[in-house]
Structures are given as structure tokens and as C-alpha cells.
Short mmCIF file of C-alpha atoms in Angstrom, two decimals:
data_model
loop_
_atom_site.label_atom_id
_atom_site.label_comp_id
_atom_site.label_asym_id
_atom_site.label_seq_id
_atom_site.Cartn_x
_atom_site.Cartn_y
_atom_site.Cartn_z
CA UNK A 1 0.00 0.00 0.00
CA UNK A 2 2.88 2.36 0.83
CA UNK A 3 4.39 1.69 -2.57
CA UNK A 4 1.07 2.40 -4.30
CA UNK A 5 0.73 5.64 -2.35
CA UNK A 6 4.28 6.52 -3.33
CA UNK A 7 3.42 6.01 -7.01
CA UNK A 8 0.19 8.03 -6.78
CA UNK A 9 1.73 10.92 -4.87
CA UNK A 10 5.49 11.43 -5.19
CA UNK A 11 5.98 9.82 -8.60
CA UNK A 12 2.80 11.36 -10.00
CA UNK A 13 3.76 14.82 -8.77
CA UNK A 14 7.21 14.45 -10.31
CA UNK A 15 5.87 13.32 -13.68
CA UNK A 16 3.30 16.13 -13.70
CA UNK A 17 6.01 18.68 -12.93
CA UNK A 18 8.14 17.45 -15.84
CA UNK A 19 5.11 17.38 -18.12
CA UNK A 20 4.30 20.97 -17.20
CA UNK A 21 7.75 22.19 -18.22
CA UNK A 22 7.69 20.16 -21.45
CA UNK A 23 4.18 21.29 -22.34
CA UNK A 24 4.41 24.99 -21.58
CA UNK A 25 7.95 25.69 -22.72
CA UNK A 26 10.08 23.03 -24.42
CA UNK A 27 7.64 21.46 -26.89
CA UNK A 28 5.77 24.63 -27.73
CA UNK A 29 8.99 26.38 -28.71
CA UNK A 30 10.46 23.32 -30.42
CA UNK A 31 7.42 22.51 -32.54
CA UNK A 32 6.67 26.09 -33.51
CA UNK A 33 10.31 26.58 -34.47
CA UNK A 34 10.26 23.38 -36.54
CA UNK A 35 7.08 24.44 -38.35
CA UNK A 36 8.53 27.87 -39.09
CA UNK A 37 11.83 26.39 -40.31
CA UNK A 38 10.13 23.91 -42.66
CA UNK A 39 7.77 26.63 -43.87
CA UNK A 40 10.76 28.73 -44.90
CA UNK A 41 12.67 25.80 -46.46
CA UNK A 42 9.62 24.81 -48.53
CA UNK A 43 8.68 28.41 -49.42
CA UNK A 44 5.51 27.98 -47.34
CA UNK A 45 4.28 24.80 -48.97
CA UNK A 46 1.08 24.97 -46.92
CA UNK A 47 0.08 28.07 -48.90
CA UNK A 48 1.60 27.29 -52.32
CA UNK A 49 0.28 23.74 -52.51
CA UNK A 50 -2.95 24.03 -50.54
CA UNK A 51 -5.10 23.69 -53.66
CA UNK A 52 -3.03 20.75 -54.85
CA UNK A 53 -3.58 19.06 -51.49
CA UNK A 54 -7.36 19.39 -51.75
CA UNK A 55 -7.26 18.16 -55.36
CA UNK A 56 -5.18 15.12 -54.41
CA UNK A 57 -7.45 14.41 -51.45
CA UNK A 58 -10.72 14.45 -53.35
CA UNK A 59 -9.15 12.94 -56.46
CA UNK A 60 -8.38 9.87 -54.35
CA UNK A 61 -11.64 9.92 -52.42
CA UNK A 62 -13.16 6.47 -52.09
CA UNK A 63 -14.98 4.40 -49.52
CA UNK A 64 -13.64 1.24 -51.13
CA UNK A 65 -9.91 1.40 -51.67
CA UNK A 66 -8.12 -0.99 -53.97
CA UNK A 67 -4.59 -0.78 -52.64
CA UNK A 68 -2.21 -3.70 -52.95
CA UNK A 69 -1.69 -6.11 -50.06
CA UNK A 70 0.34 -4.65 -47.19
CA UNK A 71 -0.07 -1.01 -48.25
CA UNK A 72 -2.79 1.63 -48.67
CA UNK A 73 -4.18 4.09 -51.14
CA UNK A 74 -3.36 7.74 -50.52
CA UNK A 75 -6.88 8.34 -49.21
CA UNK A 76 -6.73 5.33 -46.90
CA UNK A 77 -3.41 6.55 -45.49
CA UNK A 78 -4.91 9.97 -44.83
CA UNK A 79 -7.96 8.42 -43.14
CA UNK A 80 -5.71 6.29 -40.95
CA UNK A 81 -3.61 9.32 -40.06
CA UNK A 82 -6.70 11.45 -39.32
CA UNK A 83 -8.11 8.55 -37.32
CA UNK A 84 -5.07 8.80 -35.10
CA UNK A 85 -5.18 12.60 -34.98
CA UNK A 86 -8.88 12.98 -34.20
CA UNK A 87 -9.30 11.44 -30.77
CA UNK A 88 -10.97 12.36 -27.52
CA UNK A 89 -8.59 15.29 -27.20
CA UNK A 90 -10.32 17.01 -30.09
CA UNK A 91 -13.43 17.33 -27.94
CA UNK A 92 -12.37 16.95 -24.30
CA UNK A 93 -8.94 18.54 -24.80
CA UNK A 94 -10.33 21.62 -26.51
CA UNK A 95 -12.86 22.09 -23.71
CA UNK A 96 -10.01 21.92 -21.22
CA UNK A 97 -8.02 24.50 -23.18
CA UNK A 98 -10.97 26.90 -23.27
CA UNK A 99 -11.63 26.42 -19.55
CA UNK A 100 -8.04 27.24 -18.59
CA UNK A 101 -6.89 29.48 -21.43
CA UNK A 102 -10.18 31.14 -22.32
CA UNK A 103 -11.69 31.84 -25.76
CA UNK A 104 -8.40 33.33 -26.95
CA UNK A 105 -6.78 29.88 -26.87
CA UNK A 106 -8.69 28.99 -30.06
CA UNK A 107 -6.84 31.70 -31.99
CA UNK A 108 -3.51 30.15 -31.02
CA UNK A 109 -4.76 26.73 -32.08
CA UNK A 110 -5.18 28.23 -35.56
CA UNK A 111 -1.65 29.66 -35.57
CA UNK A 112 -0.11 26.36 -34.47
CA UNK A 113 -2.06 24.48 -37.14
CA UNK A 114 -0.74 26.77 -39.89
CA UNK A 115 2.87 25.88 -39.11
CA UNK A 116 1.92 22.30 -38.28
CA UNK A 117 0.76 21.77 -41.86
CA UNK A 118 4.34 22.33 -43.05
CA UNK A 119 5.74 20.01 -40.39
CA UNK A 120 3.30 17.25 -41.30
CA UNK A 121 4.20 17.70 -44.97
CA UNK A 122 7.84 17.12 -44.05
CA UNK A 123 7.05 14.02 -41.98
CA UNK A 124 5.03 12.43 -44.78
CA UNK A 125 7.66 13.20 -47.41
CA UNK A 126 10.45 11.73 -45.29
CA UNK A 127 8.34 8.67 -44.45
CA UNK A 128 7.76 8.08 -48.16
CA UNK A 129 11.44 8.52 -49.02
CA UNK A 130 12.67 6.08 -46.36
CA UNK A 131 9.96 3.38 -46.40
CA UNK A 132 10.98 -0.25 -46.87
CA UNK A 133 9.43 -3.64 -47.66
CA UNK A 134 9.62 -6.50 -45.17
CA UNK A 135 10.20 -10.14 -46.06
CA UNK A 136 6.48 -10.64 -46.75
CA UNK A 137 6.25 -7.64 -49.06
CA UNK A 138 4.46 -5.39 -46.56
CA UNK A 139 5.38 -1.72 -46.57
CA UNK A 140 6.93 -0.32 -43.40
CA UNK A 141 7.86 3.26 -42.69
CA UNK A 142 7.93 5.98 -40.11
CA UNK A 143 10.27 8.12 -38.02
CA UNK A 144 12.56 5.26 -36.99
CA UNK A 145 13.67 4.94 -40.60
CA UNK A 146 14.26 8.61 -41.33
CA UNK A 147 15.85 9.17 -37.91
CA UNK A 148 18.49 6.56 -38.80
CA UNK A 149 18.91 8.22 -42.20
CA UNK A 150 19.38 11.64 -40.59
CA UNK A 151 21.92 10.52 -38.00
CA UNK A 152 24.41 7.87 -39.05
CA UNK A 153 25.96 5.26 -36.81
CA UNK A 154 25.19 4.36 -33.24
CA UNK A 155 23.67 7.74 -32.38
CA UNK A 156 21.02 7.34 -35.05
CA UNK A 157 20.22 3.80 -33.90
CA UNK A 158 19.91 5.01 -30.32
CA UNK A 159 17.53 7.85 -31.25
CA UNK A 160 15.45 5.53 -33.43
CA UNK A 161 15.21 2.95 -30.65
CA UNK A 162 14.37 5.66 -28.12
CA UNK A 163 11.55 6.88 -30.36
CA UNK A 164 10.24 3.36 -30.99
CA UNK A 165 10.02 2.58 -27.27
CA UNK A 166 8.42 5.95 -26.43
CA UNK A 167 5.70 5.77 -29.11
CA UNK A 168 4.88 2.13 -28.34
CA UNK A 169 4.32 2.98 -24.67
CA UNK A 170 2.64 6.36 -25.32
CA UNK A 171 0.20 5.34 -28.04
CA UNK A 172 0.17 1.57 -28.32
CA UNK A 173 -0.29 0.85 -24.61
CA UNK A 174 -1.07 3.81 -22.35
CA UNK A 175 -2.74 5.93 -25.01
CA UNK A 176 -5.19 3.15 -25.82
CA UNK A 177 -6.06 2.86 -22.12
CA UNK A 178 -6.90 6.58 -22.11
CA UNK A 179 -9.12 6.26 -25.17
CA UNK A 180 -10.97 3.16 -23.91
CA UNK A 181 -11.55 4.87 -20.56
CA UNK A 182 -13.06 7.86 -22.35
CA UNK A 183 -15.35 5.61 -24.42
CA UNK A 184 -16.54 3.64 -21.41
CA UNK A 185 -17.07 6.71 -19.26
CA UNK A 186 -19.00 8.81 -21.75
CA UNK A 187 -21.29 5.97 -22.92
CA UNK A 188 -21.99 4.84 -19.36
CA UNK A 189 -22.80 8.41 -18.35
CA UNK A 190 -25.04 8.95 -21.38
CA UNK A 191 -27.00 5.83 -20.45
CA UNK A 192 -27.35 7.01 -16.88
CA UNK A 193 -25.23 4.08 -15.70
CA UNK A 194 -27.49 1.49 -17.31
CA UNK A 195 -24.61 0.24 -19.46
CA UNK A 196 -21.72 -0.83 -17.19
CA UNK A 197 -18.19 0.16 -18.13
CA UNK A 198 -16.94 -3.44 -18.16
CA UNK A 199 -19.48 -4.35 -20.86
CA UNK A 200 -18.41 -1.37 -22.96
CA UNK A 201 -14.79 -2.37 -22.44
CA UNK A 202 -15.45 -5.91 -23.66
CA UNK A 203 -17.17 -4.64 -26.82
CA UNK A 204 -14.33 -2.21 -27.56
CA UNK A 205 -11.71 -4.92 -27.04
CA UNK A 206 -13.57 -7.38 -29.29
CA UNK A 207 -13.91 -4.84 -32.10
CA UNK A 208 -10.30 -3.73 -31.81
CA UNK A 209 -8.89 -7.25 -31.70
CA UNK A 210 -10.81 -8.11 -34.87
CA UNK A 211 -9.23 -5.11 -36.61
CA UNK A 212 -5.75 -5.65 -35.10
CA UNK A 213 -5.48 -9.23 -36.30
CA UNK A 214 -6.84 -8.45 -39.76
CA UNK A 215 -3.69 -6.75 -40.97
CA UNK A 216 -3.12 -3.47 -42.77
CA UNK A 217 -5.80 -3.97 -45.39
CA UNK A 218 -8.61 -4.60 -42.89
CA UNK A 219 -7.59 -1.52 -40.93
CA UNK A 220 -7.47 0.58 -44.10
CA UNK A 221 -10.90 -0.67 -45.15
CA UNK A 222 -12.33 0.33 -41.76
CA UNK A 223 -10.73 3.77 -41.49
CA UNK A 224 -11.65 4.86 -45.02
CA UNK A 225 -15.31 4.38 -44.06
CA UNK A 226 -15.37 5.44 -40.41
CA UNK A 227 -13.31 8.63 -40.63
CA UNK A 228 -15.35 10.47 -43.32
CA UNK A 229 -18.65 9.41 -41.73
CA UNK A 230 -17.65 10.40 -38.19
CA UNK A 231 -16.25 13.73 -39.39
CA UNK A 232 -19.44 14.59 -41.29
CA UNK A 233 -21.62 13.48 -38.34
CA UNK A 234 -19.79 15.73 -35.90
CA UNK A 235 -19.39 18.70 -38.25
CA UNK A 236 -23.11 18.69 -39.17
CA UNK A 237 -24.09 18.58 -35.49
CA UNK A 238 -21.74 21.44 -34.60
CA UNK A 239 -22.92 23.56 -37.54
CA UNK A 240 -26.53 22.98 -36.52
CA UNK A 241 -25.78 24.46 -33.11
CA UNK A 242 -23.95 27.45 -34.59
CA UNK A 243 -26.58 28.22 -37.23
CA UNK A 244 -29.22 28.45 -34.51
CA UNK A 245 -27.02 30.82 -32.48
CA UNK A 246 -25.71 33.21 -35.14
CA UNK A 247 -25.76 36.40 -33.00
CA UNK A 248 -23.92 34.59 -30.18
CA UNK A 249 -21.48 33.07 -32.70
CA UNK A 250 -20.55 36.55 -33.95
CA UNK A 251 -19.94 37.59 -30.36
CA UNK A 252 -17.87 34.42 -29.81
CA UNK A 253 -15.51 35.31 -32.66
CA UNK A 254 -15.06 38.70 -31.04
CA UNK A 255 -14.11 37.02 -27.76
CA UNK A 256 -11.65 34.71 -29.53
CA UNK A 257 -9.75 37.53 -31.23
CA UNK A 258 -9.96 39.94 -28.30
CA UNK A 259 -8.71 37.58 -25.62
CA UNK A 260 -5.97 36.07 -27.75
CA UNK A 261 -4.00 39.24 -26.94
CA UNK A 262 -5.79 40.75 -23.95
CA UNK A 263 -6.33 39.43 -20.41
CA UNK A 264 -9.99 38.99 -19.56
CA UNK A 265 -10.87 40.64 -16.26
CA UNK A 266 -14.14 40.06 -14.46
CA UNK A 267 -15.59 40.73 -11.03
CA UNK A 268 -13.56 37.89 -9.58
CA UNK A 269 -10.26 39.27 -10.90
CA UNK A 270 -8.17 38.31 -13.94
CA UNK A 271 -9.88 35.29 -15.40
CA UNK A 272 -7.74 34.43 -18.42
CA UNK A 273 -4.20 35.72 -18.95
CA UNK A 274 -2.63 36.10 -22.38
CA UNK A 275 0.05 33.54 -21.41
CA UNK A 276 -2.64 31.00 -20.51
CA UNK A 277 -4.37 31.57 -23.86
CA UNK A 278 -1.12 31.12 -25.80
CA UNK A 279 0.10 28.19 -23.70
CA UNK A 280 -3.12 26.18 -23.70
CA UNK A 281 -3.98 27.02 -27.29
CA UNK A 282 -0.53 26.04 -28.50
CA UNK A 283 -0.55 22.88 -26.42
CA UNK A 284 -3.97 21.75 -27.65
CA UNK A 285 -3.15 22.75 -31.21
CA UNK A 286 0.03 20.68 -31.18
CA UNK A 287 -1.52 17.58 -29.68
CA UNK A 288 -4.79 17.81 -31.62
CA UNK A 289 -3.17 17.61 -35.05
CA UNK A 290 -0.05 15.66 -33.91
CA UNK A 291 2.17 17.50 -36.38
CA UNK A 292 5.77 16.92 -35.33
CA UNK A 293 4.97 14.14 -32.91
CA UNK A 294 5.95 11.36 -35.29
CA UNK A 295 2.70 9.36 -35.22
CA UNK A 296 1.04 10.05 -38.58
CA UNK A 297 4.14 9.38 -40.76
CA UNK A 298 3.59 5.65 -40.17
CA UNK A 299 0.30 5.88 -42.06
CA UNK A 300 1.57 8.18 -44.79
CA UNK A 301 4.51 5.85 -45.48
CA UNK A 302 2.05 3.13 -46.53
CA UNK A 303 0.46 5.18 -49.32
CA UNK A 304 0.92 4.17 -52.95
CA UNK A 305 1.81 7.45 -54.67
CA UNK A 306 3.84 8.48 -57.70
CA UNK A 307 6.23 10.69 -55.73
CA UNK A 308 6.76 11.66 -52.05
CA UNK A 309 5.42 15.18 -52.62
CA UNK A 310 2.00 13.78 -53.53
CA UNK A 311 1.48 12.30 -50.06
CA UNK A 312 3.07 15.31 -48.39
CA UNK A 313 0.36 17.68 -49.64
CA UNK A 314 -2.34 15.17 -48.67
CA UNK A 315 -0.85 14.94 -45.18
CA UNK A 316 -1.23 18.72 -44.83
CA UNK A 317 -4.95 18.29 -45.31
CA UNK A 318 -5.08 16.01 -42.27
CA UNK A 319 -3.81 18.83 -40.06
CA UNK A 320 -6.21 21.25 -41.73
CA UNK A 321 -9.23 18.97 -41.19
CA UNK A 322 -8.37 18.23 -37.56
CA UNK A 323 -7.55 21.78 -36.55
CA UNK A 324 -9.75 24.01 -38.68
CA UNK A 325 -12.81 21.77 -38.70
CA UNK A 326 -13.12 19.42 -35.73
CA UNK A 327 -11.12 21.33 -33.11
CA UNK A 328 -12.30 24.77 -34.23
CA UNK A 329 -15.95 23.76 -34.35
CA UNK A 330 -15.73 22.27 -30.87
CA UNK A 331 -14.15 25.43 -29.50
CA UNK A 332 -16.57 27.81 -31.23
CA UNK A 333 -19.61 25.78 -30.11
CA UNK A 334 -18.37 25.93 -26.52
CA UNK A 335 -17.63 29.67 -26.61
CA UNK A 336 -20.84 30.48 -28.50
CA UNK A 337 -23.20 28.59 -26.23
CA UNK A 338 -21.47 28.94 -22.86
CA UNK A 339 -19.38 32.11 -22.86
CA UNK A 340 -21.85 34.55 -24.39
CA UNK A 341 -25.19 35.89 -23.22
CA UNK A 342 -26.94 34.84 -20.06
CA UNK A 343 -26.03 31.26 -19.29
CA UNK A 344 -24.45 29.22 -16.53
CA UNK A 345 -20.79 29.51 -17.50
CA UNK A 346 -20.97 33.18 -18.47
CA UNK A 347 -22.76 33.97 -15.22
CA UNK A 348 -20.14 32.05 -13.20
CA UNK A 349 -17.32 33.97 -14.89
CA UNK A 350 -18.98 37.36 -14.46
CA UNK A 351 -19.71 36.88 -10.78
CA UNK A 352 -16.87 34.75 -9.43
CA UNK A 353 -14.09 34.77 -12.02
CA UNK A 354 -12.22 31.54 -12.72
CA UNK A 355 -13.35 30.15 -9.36
CA UNK A 356 -16.87 30.13 -10.73
CA UNK A 357 -15.89 27.42 -13.21
CA UNK A 358 -15.15 24.85 -10.50
CA UNK A 359 -18.50 23.15 -11.03
CA UNK A 360 -17.72 22.62 -14.70
CA UNK A 361 -15.06 20.34 -16.12
CA UNK A 362 -13.68 19.53 -19.53
CA UNK A 363 -15.56 16.21 -19.65
CA UNK A 364 -19.03 17.74 -19.20
CA UNK A 365 -18.51 21.01 -21.07
CA UNK A 366 -19.10 19.54 -24.54
CA UNK A 367 -22.39 17.92 -23.53
CA UNK A 368 -23.46 21.17 -21.90
CA UNK A 369 -22.60 23.14 -25.05
CA UNK A 370 -24.48 20.85 -27.45
CA UNK A 371 -27.48 20.77 -25.13
CA UNK A 372 -28.12 24.39 -26.16
CA UNK A 373 -29.81 22.93 -29.27
CA UNK A 374 -30.42 19.25 -28.67
CA UNK A 375 -31.34 19.19 -24.99
CA UNK A 376 -29.32 17.40 -22.33
CA UNK A 377 -30.33 13.82 -23.14
CA UNK A 378 -29.72 13.97 -26.89
CA UNK A 379 -26.57 16.08 -26.38
CA UNK A 380 -25.11 13.44 -24.07
CA UNK A 381 -25.66 10.73 -26.67
CA UNK A 382 -24.45 12.92 -29.54
CA UNK A 383 -21.13 13.55 -27.79
CA UNK A 384 -20.95 9.91 -26.66
CA UNK A 385 -21.37 8.61 -30.22
CA UNK A 386 -18.88 11.13 -31.60
CA UNK A 387 -16.34 10.26 -28.91
CA UNK A 388 -16.81 6.55 -29.52
CA UNK A 389 -15.95 6.82 -33.20
CA UNK A 390 -13.14 9.32 -32.56
CA UNK A 391 -11.58 7.16 -29.87
CA UNK A 392 -12.11 3.86 -31.71
CA UNK A 393 -10.44 5.16 -34.88
CA UNK A 394 -7.61 6.51 -32.74
CA UNK A 395 -7.06 3.18 -31.02
CA UNK A 396 -6.81 1.17 -34.24
CA UNK A 397 -4.53 3.76 -35.86
CA UNK A 398 -2.27 3.94 -32.82
CA UNK A 399 -2.09 0.16 -32.67
CA UNK A 400 -0.80 0.15 -36.25
CA UNK A 401 1.85 2.71 -35.32
CA UNK A 402 2.81 0.61 -32.30
CA UNK A 403 3.02 -2.60 -34.37
CA UNK A 404 5.38 -0.99 -36.88
CA UNK A 405 7.71 0.06 -34.07
CA UNK A 406 7.45 -3.27 -32.24
CA UNK A 407 8.43 -5.01 -35.46
CA UNK A 408 11.36 -2.61 -35.79
CA UNK A 409 12.51 -3.38 -32.23
CA UNK A 410 11.84 -7.11 -31.91
CA UNK A 411 10.82 -8.47 -35.30
CA UNK A 412 7.47 -9.68 -36.62
CA UNK A 413 7.11 -12.30 -33.89
CA UNK A 414 6.39 -9.53 -31.38
CA UNK A 415 3.34 -8.16 -33.21
CA UNK A 416 0.62 -10.57 -32.00
CA UNK A 417 1.75 -10.55 -28.32
CA UNK A 418 1.78 -6.75 -28.50
CA UNK A 419 -1.81 -6.69 -29.83
CA UNK A 420 -2.98 -9.01 -27.05
CA UNK A 421 -1.24 -6.89 -24.41
CA UNK A 422 -2.82 -3.76 -25.87
CA UNK A 423 -6.29 -5.33 -25.61
CA UNK A 424 -5.72 -6.33 -21.97
CA UNK A 425 -4.62 -2.79 -21.15
CA UNK A 426 -7.63 -1.35 -22.99
CA UNK A 427 -10.00 -3.44 -20.91
CA UNK A 428 -8.28 -2.37 -17.70
CA UNK A 429 -8.45 1.23 -18.90
CA UNK A 430 -12.21 0.95 -19.41
CA UNK A 431 -12.65 -0.07 -15.77
CA UNK A 432 -10.36 2.26 -13.86
CA UNK A 433 -8.77 5.65 -14.32
CA UNK A 434 -5.19 6.02 -13.09
CA UNK A 435 -3.80 9.53 -12.93
CA UNK A 436 -0.27 8.11 -13.08
CA UNK A 437 -0.98 6.15 -16.27
CA UNK A 438 -2.50 9.26 -17.83
CA UNK A 439 0.51 11.37 -16.78
CA UNK A 440 2.99 8.78 -18.09
CA UNK A 441 1.11 8.59 -21.39
CA UNK A 442 1.51 12.36 -21.74
CA UNK A 443 5.20 12.12 -20.78
CA UNK A 444 6.11 9.49 -23.38
CA UNK A 445 3.90 11.27 -25.88
CA UNK A 446 6.00 14.39 -25.45
CA UNK A 447 9.50 12.94 -25.31
CA UNK A 448 9.00 11.03 -28.57
CA UNK A 449 8.72 14.43 -30.26
CA UNK A 450 12.39 15.25 -29.61
CA UNK A 451 14.11 12.66 -31.85
CA UNK A 452 11.40 13.06 -34.49
CA UNK A 453 11.74 16.84 -34.93
CA UNK A 454 15.53 16.57 -34.68
CA UNK A 455 15.46 14.33 -37.76
CA UNK A 456 12.95 16.57 -39.56
CA UNK A 457 15.19 19.60 -39.00
CA UNK A 458 18.34 17.68 -40.01
CA UNK A 459 16.65 16.61 -43.25
CA UNK A 460 15.00 19.97 -43.89
CA UNK A 461 17.09 20.44 -47.01
CA UNK A 462 15.74 17.20 -48.47
CA UNK A 463 12.18 18.29 -47.72
CA UNK A 464 12.83 21.67 -49.32
CA UNK A 465 14.05 20.07 -52.55
CA UNK A 466 10.96 17.86 -52.75
CA UNK A 467 8.62 20.77 -52.11
CA UNK A 468 10.28 22.85 -54.83
CA UNK A 469 10.19 20.03 -57.38
CA UNK A 470 13.95 19.44 -57.38
CA UNK A 471 13.73 15.89 -56.04
CA UNK A 472 10.87 13.60 -57.12
CA UNK A 473 12.55 10.28 -56.37
CA UNK A 474 12.01 7.73 -53.65
CA UNK A 475 15.02 6.98 -51.48
CA UNK A 476 16.90 9.56 -49.47
CA UNK A 477 19.30 11.78 -51.35
CA UNK A 478 20.86 14.45 -49.17
#
């Protein structure tokens, strides 16, 4: 018992302290700097090739891909990547950012996404240029391969191994526990407790195991159908709320732009500082679209394309969809319905400042916001269904990323045991919530960024040549 208490107090406090420094300072600066650097090296590819990205995306649109065994079509790769990007954080995380950073945090999410599009372009290009075929003819690719290409010798192998371990723990194990816990919690709450969490956990595990053991092609077939449908479902629901609150929506945009640069003072004192808006907006922007984190390149490496640039511009669209559609709509719905006019949150802020928000939390804020149109019961189920599909698509995408890195570390024999372990952890995650597990997931999620962006920066010249049409070949040529 003493050891458990030690883990849940001393160790947890230490991990949270490290995470706070990484989140608010190290990663924000590192990822923004990387996005700016790649933007300059590519002559702002996210602007120049934006139209090409949309054309490539819709030109490959299909709900029935026909990719060869062990790989994916460009559209399937994007859906798998977006499946990993659009998780519970795109709803719950945005609500948390708005609660702590205020409406102005949404503006900084937009800024981060702009530079993140360039970073994600670079990751996809490098993944395409360094992908390999295994003994069975399956395509493999991701940061471990371009990290080794960027840094020769033992140092490169160490960084690649460090990344592989970190992403396997962060996404493949602990991250899936977080997602399954979110699914079980929100569905159980929406049903008023009628559906027990263990039953939800069993269903999630059964569905995931069926996808895990079906290989790349089964996963691609699932994601190319789920991701477009879930995105449309959520976007239509959010737009319905906004279209019925147009005057409040106009006021919400004013709040977003005003408090991105100005502290918001109320009767209770300073509610939202500019630093909080920048910090929380940047943090949520970075982790909502995952640009620079090294997760989505695994999916983009599997795409069958004529040249690396083709998948790079499609990858940019993943960041755009996640940040400027799903995340933005969530944030604007919350600000429109809860931070304007005469309502519970606005009243709490006006009378008691930030203390007045104690009764609200990031998990209930989305349901409360959507209830402005649908009513509490329907809103609870709307958010529950959206979160289920978001989290389920994230789990199966993250498992793929974990399998690729497990195969890199231990060979193909490790893949099935890893999938079974992931399912066990998912079931445990659906039953209990451990603050330490959640904190460790965040920690490994953040430290895997360091070797990934180091390689992206080191190979920035290669990315620049591809973006400017000076290198259209597969294989890395520095």
C-alpha cells in the first residue's frame, strides 16, 4: 500500500512537474520553431500547394480502396492518419483549453495548425522517401527509418530505438487505455449508468482485436469508411448548433480575437491571462493535429503514390481537417453557447471569475454546449457517439503505429503478443482511471517528439528540394 501511495503521490507529482515544463515551454517552442523552419525551407508549402492538397485528397476519395496487399491508397493513409489525430482530445482537450486558457486559446490553435501543416508535410515526405518492404512484401515506414537516415551510426540507432520505445508505450499501450476509458465513461454516463463500463470495455476490445489481427488492409478498409462518416456526423451537429445561435457566434468570434492578446478581467479578478491563452492554445493545437509528434508518418509511409510530394500535400490536409474543422468547431460551439449571453458559465465567470468554473469540467462542457440545441439527453448521446468513433479510430490507428515500431525493435514475432497486451490494457483502462498512467502517457507522448523533430530539422534540405520540385525520387538523397 505504501508503494502504491508513493506512485500516486510522489511519482505522479514528479511526472506532472516534468510534463508541465515540457508542455508549456520546451515542446511549444520546439514545434513552432520546426514548423517555421520547414515553412521557410519549402517556401511555405502549406500556402503554395494548398489547392493541390485538396485536389489530391478528393481525387483519391473512395470508400472502397483498392490498394495492394500490405499497403494503402493515398486516401486510406490519410484516413488512418486522421483517425489517429482525431481522438478524444479534439473534444475533451479543446474544452479543457478553453476552460483554462479562455476563448483566446482557439486563436492560437489556428496559428499552431498553420505551421503544423508544413511540419506534417515534411514528416510524410520523409516517411515516403525512407519506407521499406519486409520479407512478406508489406510496406513499413515511419520516423525510426528517417531518424536513422538523418543521423548515421550508433547515435542514429539510439535515437530511433528511443523513439520506438516511447511511441509504443505512449500510443500503443497507455494511449489506448486513455481512449478506452473515455469511451466507457461517456457511454456509461449517457446511459445514466445502465450500461456498465466493463461491458463497454469488452465490446471495444472485441472490435479492436478483430481489426488488429486483420492486418493493414482490414484496418485501411475500416478507417476509409469510419473517418469520413464520423467527421461529417460531428461537423453537421456542430454547424446545426452554430446556425441556430448566429448572434452569439458573432460575439464568440469577437471574444476569440480579443482575448488572444488581452487578459480577460471580471468581477472575480483576472480570469484568463494572455500567457494562458497562448500556452493552452498552442498545447492543444500541437496535440490535436499531432504535427511533429511522429505518429502520422507511419500511415503516410504506406500510401501508394507516384512521388513523395503527392502524399506530403495530402498529409497537410489532415492537419487542416483536424484543426480548422473538428477542433475549431468544438471550440466555437463551446464559446458560442457557454461564454456569451446569459447562461451558466458566463454567469459564473462574471460573478466569481475563474473560481466560478469549479463546477464545470472539460468532460461535461461539450455535452453542456451541445445541449443548447439538442437538450441534455440527446446532447449526451451525440457527444458519446462522436467520442466513440473518434476514440475507436484513434485506437486502431495507434495500434498500427505501435506494431510498426514493435516489429522494428523485436521483429514480426512480437506483433501478435503486442496486440494481445494492448487489448488487456484497454480493458483495464475501461474499468479504472489512473492519474499516473495518464501522466505517463503524456510524458512518453511528449518525449518522442524530440528525436522526431531533430530528424525533420536535419533533413530539412531534403524536404525543401521535394517541395520545390527538385527531387521527385524515392530513397533519401541528401
